[in-house]
Structure formats: C-alpha cells, structure tokens
PDB file of C-alpha atoms in Angstrom:
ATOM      1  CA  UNK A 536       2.241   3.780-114.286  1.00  0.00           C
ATOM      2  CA  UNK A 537       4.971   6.738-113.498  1.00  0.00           C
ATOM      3  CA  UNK A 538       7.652   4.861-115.850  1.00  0.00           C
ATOM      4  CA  UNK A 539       5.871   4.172-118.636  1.00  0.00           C
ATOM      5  CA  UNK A 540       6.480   6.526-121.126  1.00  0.00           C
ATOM      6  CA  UNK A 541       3.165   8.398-122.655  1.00  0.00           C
ATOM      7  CA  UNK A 542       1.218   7.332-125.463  1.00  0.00           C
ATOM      8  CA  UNK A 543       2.587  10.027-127.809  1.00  0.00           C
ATOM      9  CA  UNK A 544       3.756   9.480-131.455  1.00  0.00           C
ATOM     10  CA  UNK A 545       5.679  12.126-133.092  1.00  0.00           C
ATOM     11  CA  UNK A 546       5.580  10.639-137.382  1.00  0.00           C
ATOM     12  CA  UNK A 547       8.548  11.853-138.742  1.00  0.00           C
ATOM     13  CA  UNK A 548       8.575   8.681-140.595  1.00  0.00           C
ATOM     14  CA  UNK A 549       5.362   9.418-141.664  1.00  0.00           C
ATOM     15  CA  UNK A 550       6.247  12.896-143.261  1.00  0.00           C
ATOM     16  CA  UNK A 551       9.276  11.896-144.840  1.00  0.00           C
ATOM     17  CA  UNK A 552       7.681   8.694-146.574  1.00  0.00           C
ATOM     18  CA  UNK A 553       4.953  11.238-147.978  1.00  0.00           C
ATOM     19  CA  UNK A 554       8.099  13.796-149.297  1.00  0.00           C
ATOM     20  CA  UNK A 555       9.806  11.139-150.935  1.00  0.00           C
ATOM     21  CA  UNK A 556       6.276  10.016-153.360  1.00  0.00           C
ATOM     22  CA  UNK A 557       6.223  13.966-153.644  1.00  0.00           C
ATOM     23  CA  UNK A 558       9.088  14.111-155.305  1.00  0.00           C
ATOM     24  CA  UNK A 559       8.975  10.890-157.216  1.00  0.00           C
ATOM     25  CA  UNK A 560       5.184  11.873-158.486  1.00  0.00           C
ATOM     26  CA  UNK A 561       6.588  15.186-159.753  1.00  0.00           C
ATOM     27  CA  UNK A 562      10.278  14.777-160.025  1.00  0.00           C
ATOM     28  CA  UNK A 563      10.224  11.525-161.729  1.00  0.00           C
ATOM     29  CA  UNK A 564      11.710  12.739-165.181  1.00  0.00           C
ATOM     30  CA  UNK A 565      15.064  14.041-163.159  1.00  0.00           C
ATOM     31  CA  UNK A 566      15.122  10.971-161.455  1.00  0.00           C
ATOM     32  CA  UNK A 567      15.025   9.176-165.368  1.00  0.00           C
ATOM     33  CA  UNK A 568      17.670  11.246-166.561  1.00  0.00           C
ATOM     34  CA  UNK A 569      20.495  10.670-163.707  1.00  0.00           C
ATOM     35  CA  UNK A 570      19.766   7.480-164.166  1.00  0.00           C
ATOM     36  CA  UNK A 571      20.003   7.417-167.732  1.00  0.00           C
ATOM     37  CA  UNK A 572      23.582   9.650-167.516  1.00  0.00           C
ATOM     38  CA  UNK A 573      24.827   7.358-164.863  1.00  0.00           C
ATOM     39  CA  UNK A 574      23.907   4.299-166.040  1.00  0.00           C
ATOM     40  CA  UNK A 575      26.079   5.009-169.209  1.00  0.00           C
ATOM     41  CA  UNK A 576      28.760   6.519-167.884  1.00  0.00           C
ATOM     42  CA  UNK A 577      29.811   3.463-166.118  1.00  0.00           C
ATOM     43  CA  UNK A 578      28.665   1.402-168.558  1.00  0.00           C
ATOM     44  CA  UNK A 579      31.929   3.432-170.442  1.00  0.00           C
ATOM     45  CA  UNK A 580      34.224   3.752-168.078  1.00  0.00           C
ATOM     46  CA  UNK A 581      33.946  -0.005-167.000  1.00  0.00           C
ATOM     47  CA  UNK A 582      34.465  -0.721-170.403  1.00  0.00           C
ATOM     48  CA  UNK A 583      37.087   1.767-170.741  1.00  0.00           C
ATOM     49  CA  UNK A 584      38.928  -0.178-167.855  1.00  0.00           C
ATOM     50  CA  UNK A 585      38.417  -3.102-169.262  1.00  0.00           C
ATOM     51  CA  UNK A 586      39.389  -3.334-172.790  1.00  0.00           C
ATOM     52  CA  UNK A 587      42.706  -1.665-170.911  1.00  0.00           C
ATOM     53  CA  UNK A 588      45.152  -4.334-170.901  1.00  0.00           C
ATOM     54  CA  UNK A 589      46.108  -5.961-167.657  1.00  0.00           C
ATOM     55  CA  UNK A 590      49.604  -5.495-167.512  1.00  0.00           C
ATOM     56  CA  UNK A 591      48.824  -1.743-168.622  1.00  0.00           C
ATOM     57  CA  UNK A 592      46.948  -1.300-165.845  1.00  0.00           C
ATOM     58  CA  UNK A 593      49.685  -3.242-163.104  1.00  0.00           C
ATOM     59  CA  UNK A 594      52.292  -0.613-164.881  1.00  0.00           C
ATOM     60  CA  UNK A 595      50.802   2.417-164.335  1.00  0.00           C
ATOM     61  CA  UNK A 596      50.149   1.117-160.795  1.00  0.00           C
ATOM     62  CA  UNK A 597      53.691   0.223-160.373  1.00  0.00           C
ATOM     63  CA  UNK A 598      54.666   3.715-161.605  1.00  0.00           C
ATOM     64  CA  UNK A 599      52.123   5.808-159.726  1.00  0.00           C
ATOM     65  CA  UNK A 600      53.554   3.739-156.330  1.00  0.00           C
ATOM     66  CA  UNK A 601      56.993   4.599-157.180  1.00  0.00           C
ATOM     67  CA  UNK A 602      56.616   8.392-158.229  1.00  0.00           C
ATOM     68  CA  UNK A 603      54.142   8.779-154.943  1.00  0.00           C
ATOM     69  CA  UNK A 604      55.864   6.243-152.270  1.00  0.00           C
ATOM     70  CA  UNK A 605      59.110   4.766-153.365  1.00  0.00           C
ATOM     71  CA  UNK A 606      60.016   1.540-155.551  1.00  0.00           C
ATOM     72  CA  UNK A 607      58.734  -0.789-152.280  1.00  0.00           C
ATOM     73  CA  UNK A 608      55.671   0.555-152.500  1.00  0.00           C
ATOM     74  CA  UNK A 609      55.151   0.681-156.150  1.00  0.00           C
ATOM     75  CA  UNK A 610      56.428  -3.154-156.306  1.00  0.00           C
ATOM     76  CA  UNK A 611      53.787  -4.200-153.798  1.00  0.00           C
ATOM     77  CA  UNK A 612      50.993  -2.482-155.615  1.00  0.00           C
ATOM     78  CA  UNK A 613      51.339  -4.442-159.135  1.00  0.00           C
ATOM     79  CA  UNK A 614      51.621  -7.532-156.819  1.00  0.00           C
ATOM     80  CA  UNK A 615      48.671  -6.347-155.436  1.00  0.00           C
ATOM     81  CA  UNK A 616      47.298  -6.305-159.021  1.00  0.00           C
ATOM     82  CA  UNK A 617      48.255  -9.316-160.262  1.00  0.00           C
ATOM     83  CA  UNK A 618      47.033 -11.576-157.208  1.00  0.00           C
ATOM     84  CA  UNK A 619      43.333  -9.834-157.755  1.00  0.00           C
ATOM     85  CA  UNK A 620      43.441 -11.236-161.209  1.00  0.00           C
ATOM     86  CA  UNK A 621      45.179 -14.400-160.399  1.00  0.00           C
ATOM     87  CA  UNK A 622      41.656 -14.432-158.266  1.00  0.00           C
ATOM     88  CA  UNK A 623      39.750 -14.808-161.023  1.00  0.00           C
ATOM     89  CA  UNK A 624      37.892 -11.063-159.862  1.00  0.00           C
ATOM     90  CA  UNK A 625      39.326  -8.685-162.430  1.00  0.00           C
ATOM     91  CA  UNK A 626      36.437  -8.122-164.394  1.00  0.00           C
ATOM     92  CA  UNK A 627      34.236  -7.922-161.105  1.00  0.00           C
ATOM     93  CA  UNK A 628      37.478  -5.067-159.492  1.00  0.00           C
ATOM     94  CA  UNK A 629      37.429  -3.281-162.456  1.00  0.00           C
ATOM     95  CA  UNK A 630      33.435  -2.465-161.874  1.00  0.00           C
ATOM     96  CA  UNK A 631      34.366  -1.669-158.604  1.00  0.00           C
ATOM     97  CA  UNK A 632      37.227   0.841-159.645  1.00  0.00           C
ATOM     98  CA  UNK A 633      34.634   2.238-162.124  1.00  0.00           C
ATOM     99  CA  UNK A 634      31.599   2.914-159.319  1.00  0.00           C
ATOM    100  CA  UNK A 635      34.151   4.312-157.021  1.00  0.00           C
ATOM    101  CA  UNK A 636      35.478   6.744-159.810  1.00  0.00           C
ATOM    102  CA  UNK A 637      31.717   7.766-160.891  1.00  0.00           C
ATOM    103  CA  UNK A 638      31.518   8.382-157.082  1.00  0.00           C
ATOM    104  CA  UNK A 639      34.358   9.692-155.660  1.00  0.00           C
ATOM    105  CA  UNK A 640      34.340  12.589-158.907  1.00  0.00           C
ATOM    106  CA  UNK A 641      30.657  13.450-157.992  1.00  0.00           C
ATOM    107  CA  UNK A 642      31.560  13.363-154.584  1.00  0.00           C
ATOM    108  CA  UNK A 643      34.361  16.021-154.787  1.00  0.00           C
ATOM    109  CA  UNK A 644      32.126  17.857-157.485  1.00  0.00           C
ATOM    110  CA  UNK A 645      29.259  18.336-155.233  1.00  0.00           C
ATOM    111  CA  UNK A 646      31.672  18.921-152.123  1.00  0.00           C
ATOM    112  CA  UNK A 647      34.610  20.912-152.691  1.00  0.00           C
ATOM    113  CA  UNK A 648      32.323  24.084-153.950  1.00  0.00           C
ATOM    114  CA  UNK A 649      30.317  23.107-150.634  1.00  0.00           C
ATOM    115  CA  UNK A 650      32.954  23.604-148.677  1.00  0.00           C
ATOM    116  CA  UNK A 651      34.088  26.771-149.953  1.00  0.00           C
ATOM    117  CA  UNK A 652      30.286  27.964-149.573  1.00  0.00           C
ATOM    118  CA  UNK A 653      30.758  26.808-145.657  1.00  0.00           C
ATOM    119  CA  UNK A 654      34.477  28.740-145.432  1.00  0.00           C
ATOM    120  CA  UNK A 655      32.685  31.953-146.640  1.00  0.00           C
ATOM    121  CA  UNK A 656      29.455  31.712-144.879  1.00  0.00           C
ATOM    122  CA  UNK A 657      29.020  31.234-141.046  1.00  0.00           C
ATOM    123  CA  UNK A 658      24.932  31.160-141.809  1.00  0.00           C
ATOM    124  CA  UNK A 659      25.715  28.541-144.403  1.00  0.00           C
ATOM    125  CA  UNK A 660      28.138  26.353-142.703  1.00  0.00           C
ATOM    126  CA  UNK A 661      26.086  26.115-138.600  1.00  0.00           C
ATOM    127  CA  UNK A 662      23.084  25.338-141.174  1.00  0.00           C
ATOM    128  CA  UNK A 663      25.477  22.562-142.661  1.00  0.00           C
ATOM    129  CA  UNK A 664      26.777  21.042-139.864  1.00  0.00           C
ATOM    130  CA  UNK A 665      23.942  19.468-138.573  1.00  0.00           C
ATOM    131  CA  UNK A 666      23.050  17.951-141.559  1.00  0.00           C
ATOM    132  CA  UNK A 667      26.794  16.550-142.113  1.00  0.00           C
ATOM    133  CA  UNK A 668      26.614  14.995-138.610  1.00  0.00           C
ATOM    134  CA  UNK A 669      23.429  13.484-139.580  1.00  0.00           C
ATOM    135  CA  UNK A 670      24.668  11.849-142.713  1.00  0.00           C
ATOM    136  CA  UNK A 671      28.070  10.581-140.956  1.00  0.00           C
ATOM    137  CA  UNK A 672      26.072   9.035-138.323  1.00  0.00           C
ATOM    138  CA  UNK A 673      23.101   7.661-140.141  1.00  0.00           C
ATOM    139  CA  UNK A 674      23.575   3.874-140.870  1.00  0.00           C
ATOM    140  CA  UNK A 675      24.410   3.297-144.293  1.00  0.00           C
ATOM    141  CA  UNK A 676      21.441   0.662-144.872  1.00  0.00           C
ATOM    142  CA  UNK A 677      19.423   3.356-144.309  1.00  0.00           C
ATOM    143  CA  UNK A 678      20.893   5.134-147.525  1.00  0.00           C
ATOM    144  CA  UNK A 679      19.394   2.439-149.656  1.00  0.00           C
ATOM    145  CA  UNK A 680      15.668   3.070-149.370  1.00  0.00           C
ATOM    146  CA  UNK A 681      15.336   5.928-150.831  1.00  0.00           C
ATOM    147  CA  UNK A 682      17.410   5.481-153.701  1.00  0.00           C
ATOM    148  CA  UNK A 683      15.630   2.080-154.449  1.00  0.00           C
ATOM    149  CA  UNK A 684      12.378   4.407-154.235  1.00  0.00           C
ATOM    150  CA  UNK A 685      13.772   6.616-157.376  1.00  0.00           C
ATOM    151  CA  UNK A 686      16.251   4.224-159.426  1.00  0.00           C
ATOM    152  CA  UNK A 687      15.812   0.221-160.384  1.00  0.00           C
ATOM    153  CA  UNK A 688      18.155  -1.929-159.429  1.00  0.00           C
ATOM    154  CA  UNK A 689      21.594  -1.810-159.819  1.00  0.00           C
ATOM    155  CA  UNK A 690      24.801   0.731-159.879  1.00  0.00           C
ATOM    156  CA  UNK A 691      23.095   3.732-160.238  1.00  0.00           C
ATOM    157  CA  UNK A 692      21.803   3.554-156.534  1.00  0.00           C
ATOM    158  CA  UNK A 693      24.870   1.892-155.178  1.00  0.00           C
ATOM    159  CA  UNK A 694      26.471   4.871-156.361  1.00  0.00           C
ATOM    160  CA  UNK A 695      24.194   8.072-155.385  1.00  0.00           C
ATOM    161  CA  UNK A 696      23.688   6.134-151.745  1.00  0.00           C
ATOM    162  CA  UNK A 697      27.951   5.967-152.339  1.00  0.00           C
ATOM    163  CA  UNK A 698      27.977   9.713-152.868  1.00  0.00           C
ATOM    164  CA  UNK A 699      25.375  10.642-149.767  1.00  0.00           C
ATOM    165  CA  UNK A 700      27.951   8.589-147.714  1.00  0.00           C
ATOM    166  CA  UNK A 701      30.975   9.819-148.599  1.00  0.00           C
ATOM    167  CA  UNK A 702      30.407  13.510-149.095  1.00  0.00           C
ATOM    168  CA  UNK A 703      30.953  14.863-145.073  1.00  0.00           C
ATOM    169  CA  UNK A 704      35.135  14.355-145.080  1.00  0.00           C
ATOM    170  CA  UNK A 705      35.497  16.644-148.358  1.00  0.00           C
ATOM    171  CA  UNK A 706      33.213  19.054-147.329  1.00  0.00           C
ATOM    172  CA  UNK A 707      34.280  19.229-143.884  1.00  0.00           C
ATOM    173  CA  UNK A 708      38.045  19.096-144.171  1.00  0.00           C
ATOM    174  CA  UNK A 709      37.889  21.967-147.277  1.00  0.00           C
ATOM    175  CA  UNK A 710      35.942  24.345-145.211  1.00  0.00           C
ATOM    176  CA  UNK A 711      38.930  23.412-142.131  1.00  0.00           C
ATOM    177  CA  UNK A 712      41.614  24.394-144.423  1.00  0.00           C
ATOM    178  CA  UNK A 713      40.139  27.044-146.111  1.00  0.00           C
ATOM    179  CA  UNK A 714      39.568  28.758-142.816  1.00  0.00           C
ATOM    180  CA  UNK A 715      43.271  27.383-141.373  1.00  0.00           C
ATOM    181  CA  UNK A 716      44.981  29.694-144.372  1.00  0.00           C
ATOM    182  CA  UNK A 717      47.549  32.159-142.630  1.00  0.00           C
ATOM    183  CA  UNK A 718      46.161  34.833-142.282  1.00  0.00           C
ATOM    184  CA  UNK A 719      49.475  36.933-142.622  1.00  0.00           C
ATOM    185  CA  UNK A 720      49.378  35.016-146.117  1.00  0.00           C
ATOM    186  CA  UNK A 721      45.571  36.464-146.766  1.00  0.00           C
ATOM    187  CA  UNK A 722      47.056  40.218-145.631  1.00  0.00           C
ATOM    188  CA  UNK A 723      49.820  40.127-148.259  1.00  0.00           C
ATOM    189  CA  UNK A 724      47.745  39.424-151.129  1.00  0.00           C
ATOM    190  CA  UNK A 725      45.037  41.663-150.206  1.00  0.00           C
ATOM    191  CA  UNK A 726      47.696  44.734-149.839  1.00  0.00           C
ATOM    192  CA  UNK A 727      48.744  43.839-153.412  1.00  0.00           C
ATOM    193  CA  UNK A 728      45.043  44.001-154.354  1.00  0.00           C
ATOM    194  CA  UNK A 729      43.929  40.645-154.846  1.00  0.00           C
ATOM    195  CA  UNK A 730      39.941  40.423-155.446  1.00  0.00           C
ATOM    196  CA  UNK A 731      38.121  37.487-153.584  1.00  0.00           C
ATOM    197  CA  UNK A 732      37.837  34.813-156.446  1.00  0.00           C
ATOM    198  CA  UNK A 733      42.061  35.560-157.167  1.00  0.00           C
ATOM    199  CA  UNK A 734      42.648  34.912-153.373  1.00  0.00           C
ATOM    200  CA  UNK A 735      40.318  32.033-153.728  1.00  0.00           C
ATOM    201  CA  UNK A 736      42.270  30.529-156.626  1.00  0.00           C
ATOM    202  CA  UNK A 737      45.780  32.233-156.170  1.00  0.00           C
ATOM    203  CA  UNK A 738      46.439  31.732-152.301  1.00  0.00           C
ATOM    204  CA  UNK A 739      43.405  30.142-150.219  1.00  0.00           C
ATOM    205  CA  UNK A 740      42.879  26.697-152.327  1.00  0.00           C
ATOM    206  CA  UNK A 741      46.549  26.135-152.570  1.00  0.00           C
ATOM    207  CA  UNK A 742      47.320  26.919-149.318  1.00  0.00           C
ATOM    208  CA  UNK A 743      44.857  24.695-148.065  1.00  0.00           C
ATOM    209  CA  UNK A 744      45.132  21.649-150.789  1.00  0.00           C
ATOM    210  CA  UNK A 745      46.956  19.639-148.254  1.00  0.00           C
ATOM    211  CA  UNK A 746      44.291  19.331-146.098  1.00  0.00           C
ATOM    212  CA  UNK A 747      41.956  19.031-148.791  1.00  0.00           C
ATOM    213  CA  UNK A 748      43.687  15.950-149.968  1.00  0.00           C
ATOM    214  CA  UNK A 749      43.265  14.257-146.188  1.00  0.00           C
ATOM    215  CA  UNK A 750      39.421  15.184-146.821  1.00  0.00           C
ATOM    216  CA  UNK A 751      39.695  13.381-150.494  1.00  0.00           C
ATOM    217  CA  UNK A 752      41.515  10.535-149.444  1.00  0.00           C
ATOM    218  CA  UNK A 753      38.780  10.025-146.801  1.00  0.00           C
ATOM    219  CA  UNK A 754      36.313  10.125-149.289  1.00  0.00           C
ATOM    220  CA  UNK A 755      37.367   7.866-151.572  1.00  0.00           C
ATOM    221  CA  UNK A 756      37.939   5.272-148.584  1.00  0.00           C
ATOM    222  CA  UNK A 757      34.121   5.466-147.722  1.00  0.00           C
ATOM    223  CA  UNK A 758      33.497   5.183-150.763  1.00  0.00           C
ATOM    224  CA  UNK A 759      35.129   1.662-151.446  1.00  0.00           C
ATOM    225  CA  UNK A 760      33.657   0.896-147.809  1.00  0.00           C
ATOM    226  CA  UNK A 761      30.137   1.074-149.594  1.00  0.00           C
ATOM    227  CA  UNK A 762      31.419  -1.820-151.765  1.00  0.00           C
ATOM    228  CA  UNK A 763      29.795  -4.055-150.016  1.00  0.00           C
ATOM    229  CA  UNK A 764      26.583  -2.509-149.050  1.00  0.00           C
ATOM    230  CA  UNK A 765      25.883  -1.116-152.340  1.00  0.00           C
ATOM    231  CA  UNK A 766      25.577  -4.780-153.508  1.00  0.00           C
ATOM    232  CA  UNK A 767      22.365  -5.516-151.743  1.00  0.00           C
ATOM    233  CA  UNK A 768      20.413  -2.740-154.424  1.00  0.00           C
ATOM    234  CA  UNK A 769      22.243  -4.562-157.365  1.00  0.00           C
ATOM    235  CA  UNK A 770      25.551  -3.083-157.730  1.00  0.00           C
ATOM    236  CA  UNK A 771      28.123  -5.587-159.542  1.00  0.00           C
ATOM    237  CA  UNK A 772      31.506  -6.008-158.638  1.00  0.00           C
ATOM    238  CA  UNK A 773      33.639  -7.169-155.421  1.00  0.00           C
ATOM    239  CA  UNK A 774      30.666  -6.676-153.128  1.00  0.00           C
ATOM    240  CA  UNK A 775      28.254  -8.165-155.108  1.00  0.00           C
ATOM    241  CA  UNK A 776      31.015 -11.667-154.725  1.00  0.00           C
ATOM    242  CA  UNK A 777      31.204 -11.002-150.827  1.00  0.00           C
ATOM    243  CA  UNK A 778      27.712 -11.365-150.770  1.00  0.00           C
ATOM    244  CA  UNK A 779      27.345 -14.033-152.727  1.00  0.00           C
ATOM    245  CA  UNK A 780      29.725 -16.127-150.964  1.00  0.00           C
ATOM    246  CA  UNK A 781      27.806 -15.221-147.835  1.00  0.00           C
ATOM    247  CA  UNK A 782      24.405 -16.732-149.100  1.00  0.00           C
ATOM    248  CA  UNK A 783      26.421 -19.083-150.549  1.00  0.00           C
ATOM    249  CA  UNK A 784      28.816 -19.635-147.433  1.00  0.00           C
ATOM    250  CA  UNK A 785      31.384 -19.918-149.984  1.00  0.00           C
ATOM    251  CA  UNK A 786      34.813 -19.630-147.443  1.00  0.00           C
ATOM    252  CA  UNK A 787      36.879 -19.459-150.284  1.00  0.00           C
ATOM    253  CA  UNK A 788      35.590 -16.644-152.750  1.00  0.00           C
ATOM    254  CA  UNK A 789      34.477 -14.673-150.029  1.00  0.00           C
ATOM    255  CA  UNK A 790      37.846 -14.428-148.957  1.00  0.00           C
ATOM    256  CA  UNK A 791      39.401 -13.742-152.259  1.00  0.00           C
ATOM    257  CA  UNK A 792      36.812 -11.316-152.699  1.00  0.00           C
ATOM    258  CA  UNK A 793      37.575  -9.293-149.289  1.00  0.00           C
ATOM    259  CA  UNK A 794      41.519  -9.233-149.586  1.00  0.00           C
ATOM    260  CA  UNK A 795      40.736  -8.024-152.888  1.00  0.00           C
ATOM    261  CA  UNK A 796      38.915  -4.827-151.507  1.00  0.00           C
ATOM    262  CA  UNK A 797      41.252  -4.580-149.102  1.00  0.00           C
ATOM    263  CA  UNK A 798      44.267  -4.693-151.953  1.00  0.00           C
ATOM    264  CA  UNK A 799      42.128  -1.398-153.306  1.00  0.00           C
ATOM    265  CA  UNK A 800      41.908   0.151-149.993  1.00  0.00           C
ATOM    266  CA  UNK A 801      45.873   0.238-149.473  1.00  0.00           C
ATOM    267  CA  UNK A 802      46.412   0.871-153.272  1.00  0.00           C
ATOM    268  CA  UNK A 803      43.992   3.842-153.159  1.00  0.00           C
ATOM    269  CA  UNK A 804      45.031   5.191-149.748  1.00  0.00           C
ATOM    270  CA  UNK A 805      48.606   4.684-150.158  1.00  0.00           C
ATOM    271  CA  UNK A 806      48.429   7.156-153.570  1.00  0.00           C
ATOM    272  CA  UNK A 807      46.349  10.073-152.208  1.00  0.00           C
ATOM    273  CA  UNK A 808      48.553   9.917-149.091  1.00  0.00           C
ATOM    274  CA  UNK A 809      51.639  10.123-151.706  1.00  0.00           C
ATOM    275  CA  UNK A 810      49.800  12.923-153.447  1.00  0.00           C
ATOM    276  CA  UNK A 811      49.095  14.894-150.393  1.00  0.00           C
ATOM    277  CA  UNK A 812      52.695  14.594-149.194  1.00  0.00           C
ATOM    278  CA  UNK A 813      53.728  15.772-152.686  1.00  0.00           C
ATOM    279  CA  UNK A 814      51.828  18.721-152.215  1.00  0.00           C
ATOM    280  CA  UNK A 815      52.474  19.446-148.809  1.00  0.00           C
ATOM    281  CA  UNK A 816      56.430  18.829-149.321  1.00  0.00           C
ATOM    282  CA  UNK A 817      56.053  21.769-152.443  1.00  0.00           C
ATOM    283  CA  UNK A 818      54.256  24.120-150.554  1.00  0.00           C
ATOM    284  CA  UNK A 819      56.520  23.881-147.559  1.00  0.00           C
ATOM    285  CA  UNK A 820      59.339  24.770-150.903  1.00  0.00           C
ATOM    286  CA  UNK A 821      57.696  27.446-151.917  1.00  0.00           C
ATOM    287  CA  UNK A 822      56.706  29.024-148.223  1.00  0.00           C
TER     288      UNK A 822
END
C-alpha cells in the first residue's frame, strides 16, 4: 500500500553497538584505569566530607550564604543543612556532594578549554554544535548503557554519564562570552601589544567570566539532576534513597530524600548565582 512506509532499515544501532566492543576489546586498560582513579577519588573526598564535622560543614554554609547573598540567605542554608541531617540522609548527601564535585570539576575541565577551542575556531565550533545539541537532547537513560558496557556498577558510571550530561551549558555559554568580549576592549590591548594567550588570560576570560559562571552554575544543576538517574547503575547517595523508596513505595523517605536534593539545588544555585554577581558587580568597578 501507498502509506506504508518501505521495508528499509538503516542500522545505526547496529554500527554503534559494534564501536563500542571495539573500543572495549582494545581500549579496555583505559577504561581500568579511570575507573581505578575515579573510584578512589571519591572514595577520598566522600571521606574527606565526612570525617568533616557537621556543624563545620552548616558554618561554612552559613558563611558562604552570607558573603554571596546576605545574612537571610546564609541563615536559610545551615537550616537547610541541619534538616538534611535531622533526616537521617547525611551520610547518603555527603556522597552526593562528593559525585557532583568529581563531576562538576571534570565537567568544567573538559569544557572550559572546549569552549575556548569553539571561540577561536569557526571549523571547530559548527563541527561542535551538532554534537552539543545531540547530547542536550538525548535522554539521559540513554547515557547509562554505554558506561555500564565499560565500568561495573556503581559511581564511577553515575558520574562519567553525569559529565556527558552536563558538559553542553559550560561549553556553550564560554564560547558565547568569549565571542561577546567588546571588541573596543580587544583593540586596546592589541595596540599595546598583547599576544593571543595574554589577551586570552589578561582581557577575554575575565571579561567574559560572568557569563561563564551562568554556564557553570548550569552545569552543576544538571549535574545534581542526574542524582537520581545515576542511581539505577549503582551510584549511592540521595538518588539511590529516592529509588529505593519507589520500589519500596516508602511515602515517607522518598520525600525526605527529594526535599533533600532539592535543599542542594537552592544551596548550590543560590552560591554560583552569588559568585557570578560578585564578579559581574567587580567588573562593572573596574570598566
């Protein structure tokens, strides 16, 4: 019939399934040794965080909220605090805090340079853009299989599936404010003979670390968002609890355990807002 469609099959499935035992036939000894780095890097930053006092930790909050927002703010974050370990969850937050770290530094390591590549390079960044569309749109499940192809079980693959995720905003948004630098401001310091890696350093990355900090901040939000979904590969924490209390329709701790996510959210986007204020407030001083 005229509306049926035709009996063609085009296996892109097919060709990326065989890529992926490719590279874990001949790339498996990589694969080993991120997961042997990661995999003991949180293992010492979660215990870092941990053998950190409680009230040392609601302190520091208090303080960051103050210097960053105002005394309101800073007040409401150690409550904040305290309530997630009044939860009984601290232990399980503080593996959270750690994965997003590991994530959110690897994220910004990988990106930031990226970006920079994509500000300097209109070959490099149309090439890019497709491919940041594609992993912005892509459904996070989807993430998952291919980590839990190349790592067992666990953080590790909550957080490189965490990092795939939340990459596109920092790449994207240091690129936008690279290229949004004055260009009056770029004249100046080449007329006093500034070379490409001092205007880099000197005038372009300052210039734009306002908008930077939007594309951090953004970041670090998808990356708690993966919480959750990083919990069905193994990872421990808050979203391992939310999905425990959903096979265990557990009302109560699933409820504790989602307010407390959502206490990091406005902690964590409250601060890098505060940050990029601070920075936008000194560059506006010293324009």
């Amino acid at each position: 019939m005229m509306n049926e469609f035709p009996n063609v099959r085009i296996p892109i499935g097919d060709y990326v399934e065989k890529f992926i035992d490719f590279l874990a036939m001949n790339f498996g000894w990589l694969f080993d040794f991120i997961f042997t780095i990661a995999s003991t890097t949180i293992r010492t930053i979660e215990s870092a965080l941990l053998a950190t006092p409680w009230w040392a930790i609601m302190i520091v909050v208090f303080l960051l909220g103050w210097y960053l927002n105002n005394i309101l703010n800073g007040l409401m974050f150690a409550a904040f605090i305290f309530l997630i370990g009044s939860f009984n969850l601290w232990e399980d937050t503080m593996t959270t805090v750690a994965i997003i770290l590991i994530s959110v530094v690897l994220s910004l390591a990988i990106g930031i340079p990226v970006g920079i590549l994509m500000a300097f390079s209109k070959t490099f960044s149309v090439i890019m853009r497709p491919i940041l569309d594609a992993m912005q749109t892509m459904p996070t499940f989807v993430y998952l299989i291919p980590v839990i192809f190349f790592f067992p079980l666990g953080n590790v693959p909550a957080i490189i599936a965490t990092i795939i995720y939340a990459l596109p905003p920092v790449i994207r948004l240091t690129e936008l404010g690279i290229r949004n630098v004055d260009s009056e401001v770029i004249e100046s310091a080449e007329s006093f003979g500034s070379s490409r890696n001092q205007m880099l350093v000197k005038v372009q990355l300052p210039q734009a670390l306002p908008t930077m900090m939007a594309g951090i901040n953004q970041t670090t939000m998808m990356a708690l968002s993966m919480a959750v979904v990083g919990s069905m590969v193994g990872a421990h924490g808050l979203g391992e609890r939310v999905l425990f209390s959903i096979n265990q329709i557990n009302i109560s701790l699933g409820f504790e355990a989602g307010i407390s996510i959502v206490f990091l959210a406005i902690i964590i986007d409250r601060l890098t807002n505060g940050v990029a204020d601070r920075l936008q407030n000194t560059g506006r001083r010293s324009a």
